[in-house]
Amino acid sequence: MSNPVEPRAGEPCADESPADASPDAVSRRSMLKAGALAAATFAGAQAPAQGQAQSDAPAARTGSVAGMPFRAFVRYGTEGSVLDLRLRDIKPTQVLVRTRGSCGCYTVTSSVLGDFPQSTASIPNHSGMGVVEAVGAQVRRVRVGDRVLVSGTPWCGQCHQCLSGTPEWCNYLAPGGVPNDPIAEMADGTGVIEDAVIGGLSEIIVAYEEYCVPIFSDLPDEQIAMLGDTGAVGVAATSVYDPVQIGQNVVIFGAGPIGLAAVQGARAQAAGQIIVVEPARYRRELASSFGATTVLDPNDDTDTLVERIREMCAPRTDRLDAGGQVGGGGFISMRGADLVVEASGFDRYPPAVETGPDPTGLLALRQAWEVTAPGGSLVTLAVQRGDIAFPGSAFCLSGKRIFGGQMAGMNVMRDTTRFITAMENGDVDIGALVTATPPLEEIRAGFQGVADRTELGVVITFPS
Ligand SMILES: [Zn+2]
Ligand SMILES: [Zn+2]
């Protein structure tokens, strides 16, 4: 792991080269030396400033937080419940956050509602927001008193993935990136970890610095909480990997909180058509209200769904010398959407609203790929159940770009601020996706609404 001071520390080495003996070299040495001194001064000026910044931070209580009582939803054995815990010391690279909100993710429903056995006591979920209450001695990105998003995905800026243009797979991403040690203990001393080194369903989040995004905005807590997971993912799907261009055709499978945020993102970027495929009537109606130009029920004429969408995306003419298209034949259709977002998921629990023709979600994934035009982009976001088969030749040759969309490709330090600006300007309305804000004591009811799909964005909230 490189130290950012190293390049500066290396500069004086040029001045020590024995080969530099000519007057010119002396002159150059002088210049280098001057530069080195300037760099040293700069570094020296920076170090106290950073140290000052940390010492200015009120009540930075590194090492003194052990024993702090708090409550959290803990899953252990075959059940989960809200327990009184005692905090352990945080590490020098960790941040102690007093939670204000945590966005309930559909993937977490079984951790809250299920009865499967779990041998390690753990706080479920993988995002949250709140106020920094203490920082480890090495933390620089956030300060005590900061409002902060603990994002579902970290950004360190220096690992191989961050440097290679795939920050959504920053190597600090658990598991394996950073140790997931117990952050607290139960009354009997049993250690409690956080799922994905974040947790969230807790009055306290202990997060590694790389997961923390300082928030400089007055947007309400529940809207910021949505940026740790579903709300941000939907907007990112239309604006990170292959941003929508004005007038392009966008198809979105699934109008849950992710899909509806994607609708808003597509509309904000002036997409031409926004075609939404969603089985639940109330979600189709919401999609229309957020800017979908066409909403389709995947249960209606399921076998012709792909062809109908392709025809909707056909150019205005079939005259090839006038920008037209004949649609192709054979094993690859030329017609389809410029950007397809697959956010349909699968039915972990039977929905209490209308469901699609395939509870595994694999049919929707296959259809999403089929309606992607050659040269178009498919962003896959949902967690599916099972394997999928594609026709080999078409898969290999069709020129479709597939983005496996962990966090929809977000660089959370860069993109969160962009999304906040769009929210403040009214271009996207993530607040409209928050349909329930239950307190920790009502967490089961909140997650039942997520499992039933009768709710959209459910943010577990904590009194300030
Ligand atoms: Zn999630
Ligand atoms: Zn990284």
PDB file of N, CA, C and O in Angstrom, residues 386-431:
ATOM      1  N   GLY A 386     -30.370 -18.922  -9.397  1.00  0.00           N
ATOM      2  CA  GLY A 386     -30.169 -19.940 -10.419  1.00  0.00           C
ATOM      3  C   GLY A 386     -29.253 -19.472 -11.529  1.00  0.00           C
ATOM      4  O   GLY A 386     -28.751 -18.349 -11.535  1.00  0.00           O
ATOM      5  N   ASP A 387     -29.017 -20.353 -12.477  1.00  0.00           N
ATOM      6  CA  ASP A 387     -28.149 -20.065 -13.611  1.00  0.00           C
ATOM      7  C   ASP A 387     -28.993 -19.730 -14.827  1.00  0.00           C
ATOM      8  O   ASP A 387     -30.163 -20.080 -14.913  1.00  0.00           O
ATOM      9  N   ILE A 388     -28.360 -19.091 -15.782  1.00  0.00           N
ATOM     10  CA  ILE A 388     -29.087 -18.698 -16.988  1.00  0.00           C
ATOM     11  C   ILE A 388     -28.314 -19.153 -18.218  1.00  0.00           C
ATOM     12  O   ILE A 388     -27.080 -19.168 -18.217  1.00  0.00           O
ATOM     13  N   ALA A 389     -29.042 -19.507 -19.257  1.00  0.00           N
ATOM     14  CA  ALA A 389     -28.422 -19.905 -20.520  1.00  0.00           C
ATOM     15  C   ALA A 389     -28.753 -18.881 -21.597  1.00  0.00           C
ATOM     16  O   ALA A 389     -29.848 -18.308 -21.610  1.00  0.00           O
ATOM     17  N   PHE A 390     -27.774 -18.613 -22.443  1.00  0.00           N
ATOM     18  CA  PHE A 390     -27.971 -17.729 -23.587  1.00  0.00           C
ATOM     19  C   PHE A 390     -27.630 -18.490 -24.857  1.00  0.00           C
ATOM     20  O   PHE A 390     -26.793 -19.396 -24.833  1.00  0.00           O
ATOM     21  N   PRO A 391     -28.243 -18.123 -25.990  1.00  0.00           N
ATOM     22  CA  PRO A 391     -27.823 -18.717 -27.255  1.00  0.00           C
ATOM     23  C   PRO A 391     -26.384 -18.300 -27.551  1.00  0.00           C
ATOM     24  O   PRO A 391     -26.089 -17.098 -27.613  1.00  0.00           O
ATOM     25  N   GLY A 392     -25.494 -19.282 -27.717  1.00  0.00           N
ATOM     26  CA  GLY A 392     -24.065 -18.998 -27.760  1.00  0.00           C
ATOM     27  C   GLY A 392     -23.648 -18.000 -28.820  1.00  0.00           C
ATOM     28  O   GLY A 392     -22.928 -17.032 -28.532  1.00  0.00           O
ATOM     29  N   SER A 393     -24.067 -18.222 -30.049  1.00  0.00           N
ATOM     30  CA  SER A 393     -23.615 -17.354 -31.132  1.00  0.00           C
ATOM     31  C   SER A 393     -24.059 -15.917 -30.920  1.00  0.00           C
ATOM     32  O   SER A 393     -23.274 -14.973 -31.057  1.00  0.00           O
ATOM     33  N   ALA A 394     -25.327 -15.749 -30.585  1.00  0.00           N
ATOM     34  CA  ALA A 394     -25.841 -14.396 -30.399  1.00  0.00           C
ATOM     35  C   ALA A 394     -25.158 -13.729 -29.201  1.00  0.00           C
ATOM     36  O   ALA A 394     -24.839 -12.538 -29.232  1.00  0.00           O
ATOM     37  N   PHE A 395     -24.915 -14.512 -28.158  1.00  0.00           N
ATOM     38  CA  PHE A 395     -24.263 -13.942 -26.980  1.00  0.00           C
ATOM     39  C   PHE A 395     -22.853 -13.463 -27.329  1.00  0.00           C
ATOM     40  O   PHE A 395     -22.408 -12.406 -26.899  1.00  0.00           O
ATOM     41  N   CYS A 396     -22.160 -14.247 -28.135  1.00  0.00           N
ATOM     42  CA  CYS A 396     -20.761 -13.932 -28.440  1.00  0.00           C
ATOM     43  C   CYS A 396     -20.619 -12.815 -29.466  1.00  0.00           C
ATOM     44  O   CYS A 396     -19.627 -12.087 -29.439  1.00  0.00           O
ATOM     45  N   LEU A 397     -21.575 -12.691 -30.370  1.00  0.00           N
ATOM     46  CA  LEU A 397     -21.369 -11.838 -31.537  1.00  0.00           C
ATOM     47  C   LEU A 397     -22.246 -10.588 -31.588  1.00  0.00           C
ATOM     48  O   LEU A 397     -22.059  -9.754 -32.467  1.00  0.00           O
ATOM     49  N   SER A 398     -23.183 -10.444 -30.683  1.00  0.00           N
ATOM     50  CA  SER A 398     -24.209  -9.425 -30.898  1.00  0.00           C
ATOM     51  C   SER A 398     -23.765  -8.009 -30.542  1.00  0.00           C
ATOM     52  O   SER A 398     -24.526  -7.058 -30.758  1.00  0.00           O
ATOM     53  N   GLY A 399     -22.595  -7.843 -29.976  1.00  0.00           N
ATOM     54  CA  GLY A 399     -22.110  -6.485 -29.716  1.00  0.00           C
ATOM     55  C   GLY A 399     -22.802  -5.792 -28.566  1.00  0.00           C
ATOM     56  O   GLY A 399     -22.709  -4.576 -28.413  1.00  0.00           O
ATOM     57  N   LYS A 400     -23.507  -6.555 -27.771  1.00  0.00           N
ATOM     58  CA  LYS A 400     -24.178  -5.952 -26.609  1.00  0.00           C
ATOM     59  C   LYS A 400     -23.171  -5.840 -25.466  1.00  0.00           C
ATOM     60  O   LYS A 400     -22.413  -6.765 -25.205  1.00  0.00           O
ATOM     61  N   ARG A 401     -23.196  -4.716 -24.819  1.00  0.00           N
ATOM     62  CA  ARG A 401     -22.284  -4.503 -23.696  1.00  0.00           C
ATOM     63  C   ARG A 401     -23.020  -4.805 -22.395  1.00  0.00           C
ATOM     64  O   ARG A 401     -24.081  -4.243 -22.136  1.00  0.00           O
ATOM     65  N   ILE A 402     -22.464  -5.689 -21.633  1.00  0.00           N
ATOM     66  CA  ILE A 402     -23.114  -6.115 -20.392  1.00  0.00           C
ATOM     67  C   ILE A 402     -22.291  -5.632 -19.205  1.00  0.00           C
ATOM     68  O   ILE A 402     -21.092  -5.900 -19.118  1.00  0.00           O
ATOM     69  N   PHE A 403     -22.942  -4.909 -18.339  1.00  0.00           N
ATOM     70  CA  PHE A 403     -22.288  -4.413 -17.131  1.00  0.00           C
ATOM     71  C   PHE A 403     -22.888  -5.114 -15.920  1.00  0.00           C
ATOM     72  O   PHE A 403     -24.070  -4.935 -15.619  1.00  0.00           O
ATOM     73  N   GLY A 404     -22.087  -5.930 -15.286  1.00  0.00           N
ATOM     74  CA  GLY A 404     -22.529  -6.584 -14.058  1.00  0.00           C
ATOM     75  C   GLY A 404     -22.473  -5.570 -12.942  1.00  0.00           C
ATOM     76  O   GLY A 404     -21.412  -5.252 -12.429  1.00  0.00           O
ATOM     77  N   GLY A 405     -23.639  -5.075 -12.578  1.00  0.00           N
ATOM     78  CA  GLY A 405     -23.706  -3.774 -11.919  1.00  0.00           C
ATOM     79  C   GLY A 405     -23.645  -3.759 -10.415  1.00  0.00           C
ATOM     80  O   GLY A 405     -24.540  -3.201  -9.774  1.00  0.00           O
ATOM     81  N   GLN A 406     -22.610  -4.334  -9.817  1.00  0.00           N
ATOM     82  CA  GLN A 406     -22.438  -4.111  -8.369  1.00  0.00           C
ATOM     83  C   GLN A 406     -22.443  -2.600  -8.117  1.00  0.00           C
ATOM     84  O   GLN A 406     -21.642  -1.847  -8.663  1.00  0.00           O
ATOM     85  N   MET A 407     -23.431  -2.154  -7.339  1.00  0.00           N
ATOM     86  CA  MET A 407     -23.631  -0.721  -7.026  1.00  0.00           C
ATOM     87  C   MET A 407     -23.728   0.113  -8.319  1.00  0.00           C
ATOM     88  O   MET A 407     -23.477   1.317  -8.313  1.00  0.00           O
ATOM     89  N   ALA A 408     -24.114  -0.560  -9.410  1.00  0.00           N
ATOM     90  CA  ALA A 408     -24.254   0.100 -10.716  1.00  0.00           C
ATOM     91  C   ALA A 408     -22.994   0.854 -11.135  1.00  0.00           C
ATOM     92  O   ALA A 408     -23.049   1.836 -11.864  1.00  0.00           O
ATOM     93  N   GLY A 409     -21.849   0.361 -10.640  1.00  0.00           N
ATOM     94  CA  GLY A 409     -20.584   0.959 -11.077  1.00  0.00           C
ATOM     95  C   GLY A 409     -20.192   2.222 -10.353  1.00  0.00           C
ATOM     96  O   GLY A 409     -19.242   2.904 -10.752  1.00  0.00           O
ATOM     97  N   MET A 410     -20.888   2.554  -9.284  1.00  0.00           N
ATOM     98  CA  MET A 410     -20.638   3.847  -8.622  1.00  0.00           C
ATOM     99  C   MET A 410     -19.234   3.972  -8.061  1.00  0.00           C
ATOM    100  O   MET A 410     -18.690   3.053  -7.478  1.00  0.00           O
ATOM    101  N   ASN A 411     -18.673   5.129  -8.246  1.00  0.00           N
ATOM    102  CA  ASN A 411     -17.577   5.618  -7.410  1.00  0.00           C
ATOM    103  C   ASN A 411     -18.272   6.470  -6.357  1.00  0.00           C
ATOM    104  O   ASN A 411     -18.723   7.583  -6.640  1.00  0.00           O
ATOM    105  N   VAL A 412     -18.410   5.931  -5.161  1.00  0.00           N
ATOM    106  CA  VAL A 412     -19.324   6.558  -4.202  1.00  0.00           C
ATOM    107  C   VAL A 412     -18.852   7.944  -3.759  1.00  0.00           C
ATOM    108  O   VAL A 412     -19.683   8.802  -3.437  1.00  0.00           O
ATOM    109  N   MET A 413     -17.552   8.174  -3.752  1.00  0.00           N
ATOM    110  CA  MET A 413     -17.075   9.515  -3.368  1.00  0.00           C
ATOM    111  C   MET A 413     -17.363  10.535  -4.470  1.00  0.00           C
ATOM    112  O   MET A 413     -17.619  11.701  -4.209  1.00  0.00           O
ATOM    113  N   ARG A 414     -17.318  10.109  -5.703  1.00  0.00           N
ATOM    114  CA  ARG A 414     -17.587  11.014  -6.819  1.00  0.00           C
ATOM    115  C   ARG A 414     -19.088  11.166  -7.073  1.00  0.00           C
ATOM    116  O   ARG A 414     -19.601  12.281  -7.208  1.00  0.00           O
ATOM    117  N   ASP A 415     -19.806  10.041  -7.131  1.00  0.00           N
ATOM    118  CA  ASP A 415     -21.171  10.053  -7.635  1.00  0.00           C
ATOM    119  C   ASP A 415     -22.210  10.454  -6.591  1.00  0.00           C
ATOM    120  O   ASP A 415     -23.253  11.007  -6.942  1.00  0.00           O
ATOM    121  N   THR A 416     -21.964  10.173  -5.323  1.00  0.00           N
ATOM    122  CA  THR A 416     -22.955  10.528  -4.306  1.00  0.00           C
ATOM    123  C   THR A 416     -23.229  12.032  -4.335  1.00  0.00           C
ATOM    124  O   THR A 416     -24.384  12.479  -4.267  1.00  0.00           O
ATOM    125  N   THR A 417     -22.181  12.813  -4.454  1.00  0.00           N
ATOM    126  CA  THR A 417     -22.361  14.275  -4.485  1.00  0.00           C
ATOM    127  C   THR A 417     -23.135  14.703  -5.724  1.00  0.00           C
ATOM    128  O   THR A 417     -23.981  15.610  -5.659  1.00  0.00           O
ATOM    129  N   ARG A 418     -22.851  14.061  -6.861  1.00  0.00           N
ATOM    130  CA  ARG A 418     -23.610  14.388  -8.080  1.00  0.00           C
ATOM    131  C   ARG A 418     -25.096  14.125  -7.869  1.00  0.00           C
ATOM    132  O   ARG A 418     -25.951  14.931  -8.254  1.00  0.00           O
ATOM    133  N   PHE A 419     -25.399  12.991  -7.262  1.00  0.00           N
ATOM    134  CA  PHE A 419     -26.804  12.628  -7.078  1.00  0.00           C
ATOM    135  C   PHE A 419     -27.485  13.587  -6.094  1.00  0.00           C
ATOM    136  O   PHE A 419     -28.654  13.937  -6.265  1.00  0.00           O
ATOM    137  N   ILE A 420     -26.755  13.984  -5.073  1.00  0.00           N
ATOM    138  CA  ILE A 420     -27.321  14.947  -4.113  1.00  0.00           C
ATOM    139  C   ILE A 420     -27.657  16.256  -4.820  1.00  0.00           C
ATOM    140  O   ILE A 420     -28.715  16.850  -4.600  1.00  0.00           O
ATOM    141  N   THR A 421     -26.777  16.710  -5.683  1.00  0.00           N
ATOM    142  CA  THR A 421     -27.059  17.937  -6.438  1.00  0.00           C
ATOM    143  C   THR A 421     -28.314  17.776  -7.283  1.00  0.00           C
ATOM    144  O   THR A 421     -29.173  18.676  -7.320  1.00  0.00           O
ATOM    145  N   ALA A 422     -28.460  16.635  -7.947  1.00  0.00           N
ATOM    146  CA  ALA A 422     -29.657  16.386  -8.761  1.00  0.00           C
ATOM    147  C   ALA A 422     -30.910  16.348  -7.891  1.00  0.00           C
ATOM    148  O   ALA A 422     -31.980  16.817  -8.302  1.00  0.00           O
ATOM    149  N   MET A 423     -30.768  15.797  -6.691  1.00  0.00           N
ATOM    150  CA  MET A 423     -31.912  15.764  -5.764  1.00  0.00           C
ATOM    151  C   MET A 423     -32.269  17.172  -5.305  1.00  0.00           C
ATOM    152  O   MET A 423     -33.439  17.555  -5.260  1.00  0.00           O
ATOM    153  N   GLU A 424     -31.264  17.951  -4.950  1.00  0.00           N
ATOM    154  CA  GLU A 424     -31.528  19.321  -4.493  1.00  0.00           C
ATOM    155  C   GLU A 424     -32.158  20.167  -5.601  1.00  0.00           C
ATOM    156  O   GLU A 424     -32.979  21.046  -5.336  1.00  0.00           O
ATOM    157  N   ASN A 425     -31.766  19.882  -6.836  1.00  0.00           N
ATOM    158  CA  ASN A 425     -32.317  20.642  -7.964  1.00  0.00           C
ATOM    159  C   ASN A 425     -33.694  20.148  -8.387  1.00  0.00           C
ATOM    160  O   ASN A 425     -34.320  20.734  -9.264  1.00  0.00           O
ATOM    161  N   GLY A 426     -34.149  19.051  -7.807  1.00  0.00           N
ATOM    162  CA  GLY A 426     -35.454  18.510  -8.167  1.00  0.00           C
ATOM    163  C   GLY A 426     -35.438  17.661  -9.422  1.00  0.00           C
ATOM    164  O   GLY A 426     -36.502  17.293  -9.938  1.00  0.00           O
ATOM    165  N   ASP A 427     -34.268  17.324  -9.932  1.00  0.00           N
ATOM    166  CA  ASP A 427     -34.193  16.503 -11.143  1.00  0.00           C
ATOM    167  C   ASP A 427     -34.515  15.034 -10.856  1.00  0.00           C
ATOM    168  O   ASP A 427     -35.003  14.318 -11.721  1.00  0.00           O
ATOM    169  N   VAL A 428     -34.178  14.581  -9.685  1.00  0.00           N
ATOM    170  CA  VAL A 428     -34.621  13.256  -9.233  1.00  0.00           C
ATOM    171  C   VAL A 428     -35.221  13.439  -7.838  1.00  0.00           C
ATOM    172  O   VAL A 428     -34.803  14.320  -7.085  1.00  0.00           O
ATOM    173  N   ASP A 429     -36.219  12.612  -7.543  1.00  0.00           N
ATOM    174  CA  ASP A 429     -36.961  12.763  -6.292  1.00  0.00           C
ATOM    175  C   ASP A 429     -36.878  11.459  -5.499  1.00  0.00           C
ATOM    176  O   ASP A 429     -37.825  10.671  -5.463  1.00  0.00           O
ATOM    177  N   ILE A 430     -35.725  11.245  -4.895  1.00  0.00           N
ATOM    178  CA  ILE A 430     -35.529  10.011  -4.136  1.00  0.00           C
ATOM    179  C   ILE A 430     -36.473   9.977  -2.928  1.00  0.00           C
ATOM    180  O   ILE A 430     -36.911   8.917  -2.490  1.00  0.00           O
ATOM    181  N   GLY A 431     -36.819  11.158  -2.411  1.00  0.00           N
ATOM    182  CA  GLY A 431     -37.733  11.201  -1.270  1.00  0.00           C
ATOM    183  C   GLY A 431     -39.077  10.563  -1.582  1.00  0.00           C
ATOM    184  O   GLY A 431     -39.720   9.990  -0.698  1.00  0.00           O
TER     185      GLY A 431
END
